[in-house]
Each structure stands twice: as C-alpha cells, then as structure tokens.
Amino acid sequence: MGRYICKHLVVMKIIEINPCMLSTIAGGVADCQFWHRNEGIKILLCRCFKAISKHSLLFIEEWVLNSYRGMGPSVGTMTAGWNEKGPGLSYVDS
C-alpha cells in the first residue's frame, strides 16, 4: 500500500477495497484522512460477506461526497476494479 508521510501522520493514499479493487485518494491531507476513516466500504464488506460491485462503490463514493458539497472538502478518488463484466476505472471529484 502507498503511504504519504506528513509532519505527524501517516496517511494511506492507496486503499485496497477488496482483492479485485483499489482506490486512490488525492486532496488535502486532512480531507483524505477523513475520507479514509469514513468511507464505510470495509464495514459494508464485513456485513455482507461478499465483495462490493464497482457500481455500488461508485454510488457510495458519490453519495458521501455529495453530502459534503459546499463544505469545502478537497477530495478526488480514482477506483480501478475487475469483476465478471471486465475491468473498470472511475473517477469521483468533490
């Protein structure tokens, strides 16, 4: 996993969603750390006991970022994944 080291924190810039999906984060360090803690995707994976689809992941990312619209977050995510329909790449920006 990729790491970005700042003054007092280690912030993960590459997040493994599941064995077939990775997500990268760009933006302000505080905003990225906030996104990482509040993504909820890994919790959802544990509850459902199955891998989340690319479409579901996109829906969750868009919903969370839209709920913070106008509050000044600086977050952009790019997700690459593979499922039975083939490869996929998506980008969501605040």
GROMACS .gro file of C-alpha atoms in nm:
model
   94
    1MET     CA    1   0.000   0.000   0.000
    2GLY     CA    2   0.118   0.352  -0.073
    3ARG     CA    3   0.191   0.593   0.208
    4TYR     CA    4   0.228   0.968   0.222
    5ILE     CA    5   0.419   1.081   0.529
    6CYS     CA    6   0.340   1.425   0.665
    7LYS     CA    7   0.451   1.601   0.982
    8HIS     CA    8   0.268   1.390   1.242
    9LEU     CA    9   0.062   1.137   1.047
   10VAL     CA   10   0.094   0.853   0.803
   11VAL     CA   11  -0.189   0.888   0.553
   12MET     CA   12  -0.282   0.599   0.324
   13LYS     CA   13  -0.319   0.718  -0.036
   14ILE     CA   14  -0.398   0.377  -0.187
   15ILE     CA   15  -0.680   0.179  -0.029
   16GLU     CA   16  -0.742  -0.188  -0.105
   17ILE     CA   17  -1.120  -0.227  -0.118
   18ASN     CA   18  -1.106  -0.599  -0.193
   19PRO     CA   19  -0.865  -0.831  -0.382
   20CYS     CA   20  -1.004  -0.707  -0.718
   21MET     CA   21  -1.042  -0.335  -0.645
   22LEU     CA   22  -0.810  -0.046  -0.548
   23SER     CA   23  -0.892   0.317  -0.482
   24THR     CA   24  -0.657   0.614  -0.474
   25ILE     CA   25  -0.715   0.943  -0.294
   26ALA     CA   26  -0.591   1.291  -0.376
   27GLY     CA   27  -0.661   1.614  -0.192
   28GLY     CA   28  -0.584   1.790   0.133
   29VAL     CA   29  -0.420   1.564   0.390
   30ALA     CA   30  -0.693   1.621   0.649
   31ASP     CA   31  -0.967   1.563   0.392
   32CYS     CA   32  -0.804   1.242   0.272
   33GLN     CA   33  -0.769   1.110   0.626
   34PHE     CA   34  -1.135   1.198   0.690
   35TRP     CA   35  -1.242   1.012   0.375
   36HIS     CA   36  -1.037   0.708   0.472
   37ARG     CA   37  -1.194   0.686   0.817
   38ASN     CA   38  -1.550   0.746   0.697
   39GLU     CA   39  -1.567   0.551   0.374
   40GLY     CA   40  -1.763   0.268   0.536
   41ILE     CA   41  -1.690   0.032   0.249
   42LYS     CA   42  -1.492  -0.221   0.452
   43ILE     CA   43  -1.769  -0.225   0.713
   44LEU     CA   44  -2.019  -0.293   0.436
   45LEU     CA   45  -1.799  -0.577   0.307
   46CYS     CA   46  -1.787  -0.737   0.652
   47ARG     CA   47  -2.163  -0.714   0.694
   48CYS     CA   48  -2.249  -0.855   0.353
   49PHE     CA   49  -1.973  -1.120   0.343
   50LYS     CA   50  -1.923  -1.054  -0.026
   51ALA     CA   51  -1.730  -0.818  -0.249
   52ILE     CA   52  -1.889  -0.484  -0.331
   53SER     CA   53  -1.952  -0.420  -0.701
   54LYS     CA   54  -1.788  -0.136  -0.894
   55HIS     CA   55  -2.129   0.026  -0.941
   56SER     CA   56  -2.212   0.009  -0.569
   57LEU     CA   57  -1.873   0.154  -0.476
   58LEU     CA   58  -1.927   0.445  -0.716
   59PHE     CA   59  -2.272   0.508  -0.572
   60ILE     CA   60  -2.135   0.519  -0.216
   61GLU     CA   61  -1.846   0.749  -0.313
   62GLU     CA   62  -2.076   0.991  -0.496
   63TRP     CA   63  -2.332   0.989  -0.215
   64VAL     CA   64  -2.073   1.066   0.054
   65LEU     CA   65  -1.900   1.341  -0.145
   66ASN     CA   66  -2.233   1.499  -0.245
   67SER     CA   67  -2.342   1.509   0.118
   68TYR     CA   68  -2.038   1.729   0.193
   69ARG     CA   69  -2.079   1.954  -0.113
   70GLY     CA   70  -2.038   2.323  -0.030
   71MET     CA   71  -1.850   2.249   0.293
   72GLY     CA   72  -1.510   2.274   0.129
   73PRO     CA   73  -1.376   1.918   0.107
   74SER     CA   74  -1.088   1.867  -0.130
   75VAL     CA   75  -1.106   1.503  -0.232
   76GLY     CA   76  -1.070   1.319  -0.560
   77THR     CA   77  -1.085   0.941  -0.586
   78MET     CA   78  -0.997   0.708  -0.869
   79THR     CA   79  -1.103   0.346  -0.845
   80ALA     CA   80  -0.983   0.058  -1.058
   81GLY     CA   81  -1.153  -0.278  -1.040
   82TRP     CA   82  -1.229  -0.603  -1.214
   83ASN     CA   83  -1.541  -0.820  -1.199
   84GLU     CA   84  -1.729  -1.068  -1.418
   85LYS     CA   85  -1.811  -0.788  -1.667
   86GLY     CA   86  -1.445  -0.693  -1.709
   87PRO     CA   87  -1.218  -0.410  -1.599
   88GLY     CA   88  -1.343  -0.070  -1.491
   89LEU     CA   89  -1.198   0.268  -1.397
   90SER     CA   90  -1.392   0.551  -1.234
   91TYR     CA   91  -1.317   0.899  -1.104
   92VAL     CA   92  -1.517   1.096  -0.847
   93ASP     CA   93  -1.421   1.452  -0.755
   94SER     CA   94  -1.561   1.681  -0.489
   0.00000   0.00000   0.00000
